[in-house]
XYZ file of C-alpha atoms in Angstrom:
624
model
C 23.859 -3.927 -8.355
C 25.402 -3.795 -4.856
C 27.289 -1.011 -3.091
C 29.075 -1.416 0.240
C 29.767 2.115 1.426
C 32.138 2.600 4.405
C 30.564 -0.261 6.320
C 31.612 -1.043 9.894
C 30.568 -4.038 11.949
C 31.638 -5.147 15.424
C 30.862 -8.280 17.372
C 31.723 -8.965 21.012
C 34.090 -5.992 21.094
C 35.924 -7.145 17.980
C 35.827 -5.141 14.750
C 35.368 -7.316 11.667
C 34.782 -4.518 9.151
C 36.101 -0.982 9.541
C 34.907 1.590 6.969
C 35.127 -1.046 4.233
C 33.817 -0.286 0.744
C 33.241 -2.176 -2.509
C 31.086 -1.979 -5.649
C 29.669 -5.165 -7.228
C 28.203 -4.806 -10.721
C 25.378 -6.855 -12.231
C 26.477 -10.096 -13.851
C 29.730 -10.381 -11.903
C 30.693 -13.643 -10.236
C 32.641 -12.651 -7.148
C 34.704 -14.886 -4.882
C 34.776 -13.583 -1.293
C 38.061 -14.736 0.269
C 39.901 -14.252 3.532
C 41.358 -16.249 6.385
C 39.036 -18.146 8.713
C 37.457 -15.819 11.237
C 37.835 -12.608 9.218
C 34.055 -12.238 8.768
C 33.166 -13.576 5.312
C 29.953 -15.315 6.411
C 29.095 -12.275 8.519
C 29.380 -10.050 5.452
C 26.907 -12.251 3.561
C 24.502 -11.994 6.510
C 24.873 -8.209 6.449
C 24.126 -8.097 2.719
C 20.912 -10.069 3.138
C 19.822 -7.991 6.137
C 20.163 -10.620 8.848
C 22.568 -8.391 10.799
C 22.647 -4.636 11.324
C 25.633 -2.443 10.531
C 27.387 -0.300 13.138
C 28.228 2.232 10.446
C 27.989 2.902 6.718
C 25.329 1.514 4.415
C 24.627 -1.340 2.006
C 22.706 -0.354 -1.127
C 20.962 -2.816 -3.444
C 19.247 -1.883 -6.683
C 15.482 -1.741 -6.466
C 13.580 -5.003 -6.931
C 16.716 -7.141 -6.756
C 15.792 -10.697 -5.737
C 18.263 -12.133 -3.234
C 18.896 -15.858 -3.054
C 20.815 -17.886 -0.494
C 20.919 -21.416 0.878
C 18.705 -21.805 3.934
C 20.649 -22.487 7.141
C 18.322 -25.317 8.126
C 17.886 -28.229 5.763
C 14.288 -28.937 4.662
C 12.648 -32.009 6.210
C 9.326 -33.836 6.567
C 7.340 -35.841 4.026
C 7.955 -33.337 1.230
C 10.061 -34.773 -1.586
C 13.231 -33.111 -2.926
C 11.451 -32.308 -6.196
C 8.513 -30.673 -4.384
C 10.840 -28.690 -2.115
C 12.803 -27.332 -5.067
C 9.689 -26.428 -7.085
C 8.314 -24.560 -4.060
C 11.331 -22.225 -4.195
C 9.755 -20.486 -7.196
C 7.161 -18.712 -5.069
C 5.538 -16.853 -7.983
C 4.917 -20.092 -9.854
C 3.565 -21.771 -6.719
C 1.155 -18.886 -6.038
C -0.077 -18.767 -9.635
C -0.661 -22.520 -9.786
C -2.549 -22.406 -6.490
C -4.706 -19.573 -7.805
C -5.642 -21.573 -10.915
C -7.277 -24.101 -8.609
C -9.595 -21.525 -7.032
C -10.276 -18.667 -9.448
C -13.312 -18.772 -11.753
C -12.779 -15.394 -13.415
C -12.005 -16.080 -17.123
C -10.070 -12.819 -17.436
C -7.886 -13.684 -14.416
C -7.372 -17.239 -15.670
C -6.069 -15.787 -18.937
C -3.662 -13.482 -17.077
C -2.372 -16.385 -14.981
C -1.780 -18.612 -18.006
C 0.018 -15.795 -19.834
C 2.302 -15.210 -16.862
C 2.954 -18.937 -16.467
C 4.060 -19.042 -20.094
C 6.312 -15.994 -19.573
C 8.145 -17.618 -16.669
C 8.269 -20.993 -18.461
C 6.434 -22.565 -15.537
C 5.530 -25.756 -17.360
C 9.215 -26.597 -17.871
C 9.921 -26.066 -14.172
C 9.672 -29.748 -13.101
C 12.185 -30.722 -15.776
C 14.574 -27.916 -14.758
C 14.226 -28.772 -11.055
C 14.859 -32.428 -11.812
C 17.945 -31.555 -13.836
C 19.401 -29.518 -10.956
C 18.702 -32.290 -8.465
C 20.225 -34.826 -10.841
C 23.380 -32.731 -11.086
C 23.623 -32.664 -7.294
C 23.399 -36.445 -7.096
C 19.667 -37.257 -6.836
C 18.486 -39.973 -9.176
C 14.815 -40.261 -10.219
C 13.893 -42.429 -7.218
C 15.618 -40.124 -4.720
C 13.833 -37.069 -6.156
C 10.462 -38.522 -5.142
C 11.521 -39.912 -1.734
C 10.454 -38.105 1.444
C 13.096 -35.721 2.794
C 12.864 -37.359 6.200
C 14.589 -40.399 4.678
C 17.753 -38.422 3.893
C 20.744 -37.431 6.020
C 21.423 -33.802 6.868
C 24.072 -33.553 4.143
C 21.670 -34.711 1.430
C 18.938 -32.376 2.688
C 21.406 -29.486 2.497
C 21.868 -30.406 -1.170
C 18.107 -29.933 -1.575
C 18.409 -26.471 0.014
C 21.191 -25.636 -2.464
C 19.117 -26.954 -5.378
C 16.198 -24.751 -4.286
C 18.408 -21.645 -4.236
C 19.742 -22.427 -7.726
C 16.288 -23.193 -9.108
C 14.867 -19.847 -7.945
C 17.413 -18.017 -10.191
C 17.729 -14.897 -7.985
C 19.294 -11.712 -9.330
C 21.960 -11.912 -6.598
C 22.897 -15.388 -5.381
C 24.847 -15.629 -2.121
C 26.648 -18.933 -1.518
C 28.650 -19.803 1.612
C 30.895 -22.841 1.101
C 28.373 -24.557 -1.214
C 30.622 -27.572 -1.870
C 30.993 -28.608 1.780
C 28.151 -31.133 1.538
C 29.028 -32.276 -1.984
C 31.237 -34.986 -3.392
C 33.711 -34.274 -6.187
C 31.167 -35.220 -8.856
C 28.465 -32.850 -7.594
C 31.080 -30.110 -7.051
C 32.104 -30.349 -10.699
C 28.475 -30.119 -11.788
C 27.922 -27.054 -9.571
C 31.086 -25.466 -10.945
C 29.786 -25.879 -14.490
C 26.307 -24.623 -13.519
C 27.618 -21.445 -11.870
C 30.033 -20.756 -14.716
C 27.010 -20.607 -17.057
C 24.755 -18.779 -14.569
C 23.562 -15.513 -16.131
C 23.091 -13.461 -12.961
C 25.256 -12.109 -10.135
C 26.935 -14.437 -7.648
C 28.893 -13.752 -4.455
C 30.597 -16.957 -3.392
C 32.554 -17.876 -0.258
C 34.754 -20.884 -0.928
C 38.081 -22.293 0.203
C 38.342 -24.455 -2.897
C 40.985 -22.786 -5.055
C 40.140 -24.674 -8.239
C 36.435 -23.982 -7.776
C 37.099 -20.245 -7.450
C 39.389 -20.189 -10.483
C 36.764 -21.968 -12.564
C 33.722 -19.936 -11.525
C 34.513 -16.344 -10.548
C 35.677 -13.354 -12.552
C 36.401 -11.099 -9.547
C 37.868 -11.640 -6.087
C 36.707 -9.587 -3.098
C 39.400 -9.981 -0.451
C 38.581 -9.351 3.208
C 41.769 -8.635 5.163
C 42.743 -6.212 7.912
C 39.013 -5.319 8.255
C 38.996 -3.865 4.724
C 37.629 -5.026 1.371
C 39.709 -4.987 -1.815
C 38.367 -5.959 -5.241
C 40.553 -7.736 -7.799
C 39.873 -8.708 -11.418
C 40.094 -12.369 -12.379
C 40.011 -15.632 -10.477
C 41.900 -16.723 -7.396
C 45.229 -17.375 -9.128
C 45.070 -13.918 -10.727
C 44.301 -12.457 -7.292
C 47.390 -14.127 -5.811
C 49.567 -12.665 -8.570
C 48.098 -9.178 -8.177
C 48.395 -9.307 -4.386
C 52.012 -10.465 -4.601
C 52.772 -7.595 -6.987
C 51.078 -5.137 -4.603
C 53.135 -6.422 -1.690
C 56.345 -6.165 -3.702
C 55.520 -2.601 -4.756
C 54.710 -1.586 -1.190
C 57.952 -3.154 0.041
C 59.954 -1.300 -2.615
C 58.207 1.948 -1.690
C 58.878 1.337 1.988
C 62.567 0.700 1.252
C 62.824 3.923 -0.773
C 61.064 5.801 2.002
C 63.437 4.360 4.602
C 66.433 5.453 2.499
C 64.928 8.938 2.245
C 64.246 9.019 5.991
C 67.835 8.056 6.818
C 69.163 10.703 4.424
C 66.991 13.425 5.979
C 67.820 12.309 9.521
C 71.556 12.303 8.749
C 71.316 15.911 7.464
C 69.373 16.992 10.580
C 71.816 15.289 12.944
C 74.780 16.845 11.186
C 73.677 20.446 10.714
C 70.988 21.147 13.372
C 73.534 22.963 15.567
C 75.029 25.101 12.766
C 73.376 28.487 12.371
C 74.014 28.570 8.617
C 72.208 25.295 8.143
C 69.560 25.589 10.868
C 66.739 26.672 8.540
C 67.488 23.824 6.093
C 67.711 21.355 8.986
C 64.338 22.514 10.286
C 62.771 21.990 6.854
C 64.152 18.435 6.869
C 62.586 17.848 10.301
C 59.209 18.875 8.886
C 59.763 16.616 5.882
C 60.513 13.744 8.263
C 57.268 14.394 10.140
C 55.318 14.228 6.870
C 56.696 10.826 5.928
C 53.727 8.522 6.562
C 54.920 4.935 6.999
C 54.003 2.704 4.065
C 51.521 0.000 5.017
C 52.783 -3.348 3.751
C 50.139 -6.023 3.309
C 51.092 -9.161 5.178
C 49.796 -12.704 5.346
C 49.513 -14.760 8.496
C 51.756 -17.793 8.497
C 49.727 -20.770 7.254
C 48.865 -23.511 9.752
C 51.406 -26.279 9.976
C 50.914 -29.929 9.138
C 53.899 -32.124 9.872
C 53.063 -35.818 9.808
C 55.415 -38.113 11.747
C 57.412 -40.472 9.543
C 56.547 -44.181 9.779
C 59.040 -47.005 9.762
C 59.744 -48.678 6.435
C 57.729 -51.678 5.266
C 58.338 -53.790 2.201
C 55.697 -53.627 -0.550
C 52.914 -54.359 -0.856
C 51.261 -52.805 2.172
C 47.909 -54.301 1.294
C 46.463 -56.581 -1.357
C 42.752 -57.231 -1.923
C 42.058 -60.544 -3.623
C 38.495 -60.853 -4.985
C 37.091 -59.160 -1.874
C 33.445 -58.358 -1.170
C 32.619 -56.015 1.719
C 29.555 -54.498 3.331
C 27.627 -54.117 6.563
C 24.823 -56.700 6.389
C 25.339 -60.403 5.830
C 24.646 -61.321 2.215
C 24.368 -57.679 1.109
C 27.834 -56.502 0.062
C 28.260 -52.873 -0.905
C 31.330 -53.612 -3.051
C 32.295 -56.840 -4.848
C 35.238 -58.286 -6.803
C 37.853 -55.928 -5.343
C 41.331 -56.703 -6.703
C 43.556 -53.829 -5.623
C 47.056 -53.262 -4.273
C 48.636 -50.511 -2.148
C 52.377 -49.899 -1.934
C 54.252 -47.818 0.675
C 54.581 -44.682 -1.460
C 51.153 -44.765 -3.162
C 48.997 -41.636 -3.389
C 45.492 -42.799 -4.317
C 42.335 -40.693 -4.681
C 38.956 -42.433 -4.602
C 36.530 -41.146 -7.235
C 32.816 -41.813 -7.426
C 29.524 -40.250 -6.405
C 28.356 -40.248 -2.793
C 26.601 -43.480 -1.976
C 28.732 -45.575 -4.331
C 30.884 -46.944 -1.506
C 34.000 -44.732 -1.212
C 33.798 -44.569 2.583
C 33.109 -48.312 2.720
C 36.273 -48.983 0.718
C 38.219 -46.594 2.967
C 37.058 -48.514 6.059
C 38.104 -51.785 4.446
C 41.549 -50.406 3.607
C 41.883 -49.050 7.140
C 40.955 -52.337 8.795
C 37.640 -51.063 10.142
C 35.689 -53.520 7.999
C 36.635 -57.118 7.271
C 36.004 -58.918 3.963
C 32.791 -60.925 3.612
C 34.374 -62.839 0.745
C 37.969 -63.029 -0.493
C 41.198 -62.100 1.238
C 42.764 -58.849 2.450
C 46.491 -59.519 2.821
C 48.168 -56.884 5.003
C 51.852 -56.317 5.677
C 52.950 -57.325 9.200
C 53.022 -54.347 11.608
C 51.007 -52.232 9.151
C 49.503 -49.277 11.045
C 46.740 -46.915 9.957
C 45.789 -43.296 10.461
C 42.126 -42.581 9.713
C 40.481 -39.155 9.404
C 36.736 -38.761 8.853
C 34.411 -35.801 9.366
C 32.446 -37.472 12.172
C 35.620 -37.677 14.272
C 35.681 -33.875 14.550
C 32.208 -33.966 16.080
C 33.298 -36.688 18.522
C 35.975 -34.587 20.237
C 35.381 -34.151 23.973
C 33.883 -30.640 24.268
C 35.565 -29.930 27.611
C 38.837 -31.603 26.691
C 41.793 -29.524 25.481
C 44.081 -30.538 22.611
C 46.618 -31.508 25.277
C 44.048 -33.734 27.034
C 43.101 -35.501 23.800
C 46.664 -36.228 22.697
C 48.102 -37.025 26.148
C 45.530 -39.823 26.451
C 46.963 -41.406 23.283
C 50.598 -40.832 24.361
C 50.604 -42.068 27.990
C 54.346 -42.811 27.985
C 55.309 -39.358 26.690
C 56.017 -36.328 28.823
C 54.131 -33.000 28.587
C 56.847 -31.431 26.434
C 56.598 -34.219 23.845
C 52.809 -33.858 23.721
C 53.025 -30.092 23.243
C 55.732 -30.509 20.592
C 53.534 -32.937 18.631
C 50.596 -30.499 18.773
C 52.857 -27.691 17.563
C 53.606 -29.755 14.428
C 49.950 -29.222 13.518
C 49.873 -25.485 14.230
C 48.402 -25.839 17.739
C 50.813 -23.640 19.666
C 50.899 -22.435 23.243
C 47.822 -20.258 22.714
C 45.667 -23.282 21.738
C 47.073 -26.240 23.657
C 44.866 -25.723 26.713
C 41.763 -24.301 25.018
C 38.656 -26.474 25.344
C 37.664 -28.218 22.127
C 34.255 -26.535 22.072
C 36.035 -23.146 21.852
C 38.308 -24.118 18.963
C 37.481 -23.060 15.401
C 36.481 -25.653 12.816
C 39.938 -25.500 11.261
C 41.646 -25.959 14.636
C 39.437 -28.974 15.385
C 40.359 -30.447 12.005
C 44.071 -29.972 12.731
C 43.665 -31.570 16.159
C 41.831 -34.541 14.625
C 44.600 -34.995 12.053
C 47.146 -34.859 14.869
C 45.258 -37.541 16.800
C 44.863 -39.732 13.704
C 48.612 -39.733 13.064
C 49.949 -39.807 16.633
C 51.588 -43.239 16.184
C 53.215 -42.528 12.775
C 50.953 -44.701 10.579
C 52.216 -46.356 7.416
C 48.867 -45.770 5.681
C 46.998 -42.470 6.039
C 43.319 -42.503 4.999
C 41.640 -39.090 4.709
C 37.884 -38.784 4.121
C 37.071 -35.138 3.251
C 39.855 -33.566 5.366
C 39.457 -30.000 4.042
C 35.867 -29.009 4.893
C 36.957 -26.786 7.792
C 40.247 -25.567 6.316
C 40.847 -22.281 4.520
C 42.857 -22.054 1.304
C 46.206 -21.483 3.021
C 45.652 -24.465 5.317
C 44.693 -26.641 2.352
C 47.915 -25.695 0.584
C 49.875 -26.540 3.739
C 48.070 -29.901 3.975
C 48.901 -30.732 0.350
C 52.545 -29.892 0.962
C 52.643 -32.047 4.116
C 51.027 -34.996 2.336
C 53.569 -34.756 -0.474
C 56.355 -34.807 2.131
C 54.796 -37.739 4.023
C 56.792 -40.921 3.221
C 53.890 -43.323 3.858
C 50.916 -44.213 1.656
C 47.878 -41.937 1.333
C 44.291 -42.733 0.358
C 42.244 -39.576 -0.185
C 38.542 -38.846 -0.566
C 37.946 -35.168 -1.283
C 35.736 -32.806 -3.268
C 38.682 -30.378 -3.424
C 39.890 -30.790 -7.004
C 43.065 -28.797 -6.352
C 44.071 -30.988 -3.401
C 43.446 -34.202 -5.350
C 45.436 -32.833 -8.283
C 48.401 -31.891 -6.072
C 48.494 -35.081 -4.022
C 47.179 -38.087 -5.971
C 49.164 -39.941 -8.610
C 46.690 -42.853 -8.876
C 42.907 -42.803 -9.201
C 40.471 -45.548 -8.230
C 36.887 -45.256 -9.439
C 34.221 -46.586 -7.071
C 31.102 -47.278 -9.154
C 28.675 -50.026 -10.158
C 29.282 -52.015 -6.966
C 33.053 -52.316 -7.290
C 36.286 -50.283 -7.397
C 38.879 -50.337 -10.157
C 41.879 -48.245 -11.212
C 40.793 -45.374 -13.469
C 43.043 -45.240 -16.529
C 42.367 -41.574 -17.257
C 43.487 -38.467 -15.402
C 41.351 -35.937 -13.539
C 40.726 -33.876 -16.649
C 39.315 -36.859 -18.489
C 37.155 -37.704 -15.463
C 35.894 -34.112 -15.465
C 35.001 -34.332 -19.153
C 33.134 -37.598 -18.636
C 31.136 -36.196 -15.723
C 30.243 -32.935 -17.444
C 29.250 -34.722 -20.638
C 27.077 -37.090 -18.625
C 25.425 -34.324 -16.582
C 24.728 -32.114 -19.605
C 23.157 -34.929 -21.593
C 21.262 -35.937 -18.409
C 20.325 -39.288 -19.788
C 19.306 -38.016 -23.210
C 21.060 -40.955 -24.839
C 22.565 -38.752 -27.538
C 25.685 -40.132 -29.185
C 28.717 -38.337 -30.564
C 28.590 -40.460 -33.733
C 31.520 -42.755 -32.901
C 31.073 -46.467 -32.298
C 32.140 -48.077 -29.021
C 35.286 -49.699 -30.470
C 36.526 -46.311 -31.717
C 35.911 -44.673 -28.341
C 37.620 -47.586 -26.552
C 40.681 -47.288 -28.790
C 40.856 -43.546 -28.189
C 40.620 -44.077 -24.426
C 43.405 -46.650 -24.523
C 45.637 -44.333 -26.566
C 44.957 -41.464 -24.189
C 45.679 -43.672 -21.152
C 48.973 -44.802 -22.703
C 50.012 -41.201 -23.309
C 49.148 -40.262 -19.709
C 51.223 -43.151 -18.348
C 54.172 -42.031 -20.474
C 53.780 -38.441 -19.240
C 53.408 -39.358 -15.557
C 57.172 -39.107 -14.737
C 57.186 -35.579 -16.153
C 54.028 -34.673 -14.249
C 55.582 -35.992 -11.049
C 58.731 -33.945 -11.709
C 56.600 -30.802 -12.176
C 54.695 -31.467 -8.931
C 57.900 -32.081 -6.974
C 59.532 -28.961 -8.413
C 56.434 -26.882 -7.643
C 56.399 -28.149 -4.042
C 60.139 -27.376 -3.724
C 59.616 -23.794 -4.982
C 56.727 -23.303 -2.528
C 58.821 -24.563 0.421
C 61.852 -22.438 -0.445
C 59.682 -19.349 -1.074
C 58.162 -19.727 2.380
C 61.611 -20.195 3.974
C 63.029 -17.137 2.187
C 60.033 -15.021 3.188
C 60.267 -16.104 6.838
C 64.031 -15.430 7.021
C 63.787 -12.050 5.310
C 60.942 -11.043 7.620
C 63.232 -11.841 10.552
C 66.089 -9.883 8.972
C 63.757 -6.910 8.516
C 63.337 -6.517 12.297
C 65.674 -4.217 14.302
C 66.351 -7.087 16.729
C 68.265 -8.939 14.031
C 70.997 -6.249 14.042
C 71.288 -5.478 17.735
C 72.545 -8.786 19.076
C 74.996 -11.537 18.243
C 76.949 -10.622 15.090
C 77.777 -14.272 14.428
C 74.082 -15.116 14.352
C 73.463 -12.246 11.917
C 76.287 -13.518 9.695
C 74.753 -16.996 9.722
C 71.344 -15.553 8.813
C 72.788 -13.574 5.905
C 74.675 -16.643 4.661
C 71.503 -18.702 4.953
C 69.589 -16.002 3.040
C 72.086 -16.221 0.160
C 71.902 -20.029 0.141
C 68.107 -20.027 0.125
C 67.923 -17.471 -2.686
C 70.336 -19.537 -4.771
C 68.379 -22.710 -4.073
C 65.112 -20.953 -4.924
C 66.543 -19.702 -8.204
C 67.685 -23.220 -9.098
C 64.309 -24.693 -8.111
C 62.459 -22.150 -10.235
C 64.664 -23.018 -13.226
C 63.987 -26.720 -12.662
C 60.253 -26.063 -12.366
C 60.253 -24.036 -15.597
C 62.302 -26.693 -17.384
C 59.985 -29.494 -16.220
C 56.886 -27.529 -17.174
C 58.237 -26.779 -20.639
C 59.191 -30.438 -21.125
C 55.704 -31.566 -20.086
C 54.053 -29.012 -22.367
C 56.218 -30.081 -25.297
C 55.551 -33.781 -24.676
C 51.809 -33.385 -24.043
């Protein structure tokens, strides 16, 4: 299907790809992964011919139809349904020709071809795709000019899916989607019959959709079988093997060098010593794959407040007098709550978040807040509102007027903005760096309640993992809106469903919510029943909810143990990397002794944490 043969590409004096090669077969679903800035989007542009290689070649099978999401969202008076139908250019041309041709023979050919491509079912298929991406029947026939850029990008995605290309290229397709639409897209791509190359930083999405991982690192491409979790295991095994080989090689090198040093001057051993010198010269150092340290997120700890932090008593809220978006809100937040807001875009999740964060006041009812309650609020639009010419230091210093420069720089460093980024203008920061700066600004005064509205759109997988770990360590309350299933699963222990003009606790877990959504999207309003009456289904739901509540302590123990293992693994890796450097052995012996003692303590703690994790997992599996 697709061959990348020794391809090289440079931009602005920087080499992104250096003699990289890979073979993608027909029918594969490939996840293209790599740290931000490694060139993943550039590689997709090279594949579709938008950029020219500096070396090598890209070969596609003859007559392969490429599909991708247009960079610019469609607009104008065209409706979403019309825009999606127009993506099938053959159908559009044939239908247009039926309006003009009078040749009976040609009319027969056109009708035959329309039947072959199932053209008459196209409106239904287009409508189904739009429905899955969040467009109801009214929205499908509304002019595109009435929609925001994010919704129009959904139309562009729907058009690419509807065209059913032989090779579909997708670059972060979930960025403009809510969790509900992301789950639908995940299911759609899993059942897609053709080849897909997908760039995504959503770990769960990759695990669910792809069967191969194409990793871009160190300007090379490496293909792995399986999803993202399988890739991590294989990569870890590769690194361990290369480390073991490097250690054996170092032992061999020392042995050869010792022989040379000892016998070079002795005539009887000179020839053997010379052969060892040649052997030393032939020892090519083993290349050990390494990972950059993930960005840091270290939220400042708030002071303690007695529960509840916030209580909503029969609250209605909205933007226009007499037109509430949400009604009858009866909810409570406590200091250690981790709540994820579920519900399709447009149902009022962001409105509820603004109410919780004090940015909207109740129209009706009462919002009772703890005295001295402080808020940290992150939303996507805040990234766009950064001062382009202001540096991270400028932005934070303005919010910390009583703090000295060192304190400002130290706070920025807690979010991975070190000395190389502190004085870089915001317009020159990457999307991920802007997101980290915005999170730093949102939490500068150690809020008791942290509200995050899609915090991961600009973060790569490693940064998302670091964010999840930081949120789990944060002692305050968290309210999260995210399409990243993995992040929600790691962080949230309560779910609130925003739907039908209100918000209520959702008794089920994420897996049940997934099943409900997929069942709803597949039936697509068909009204088909599973044969059980409503009382039976209600009883089953109640029983399932009871079981989940009983299992929650075990689930929490598993999450805490998993987070502990991840933290200790990172600490062990960092310390052993430091011990692997020559500098560790050429200085203070007391410091080296302390490092070796710390290494032993960390390894013991890691072993204990892994045992606890395994024990908790087995207990949960047995109970569930």
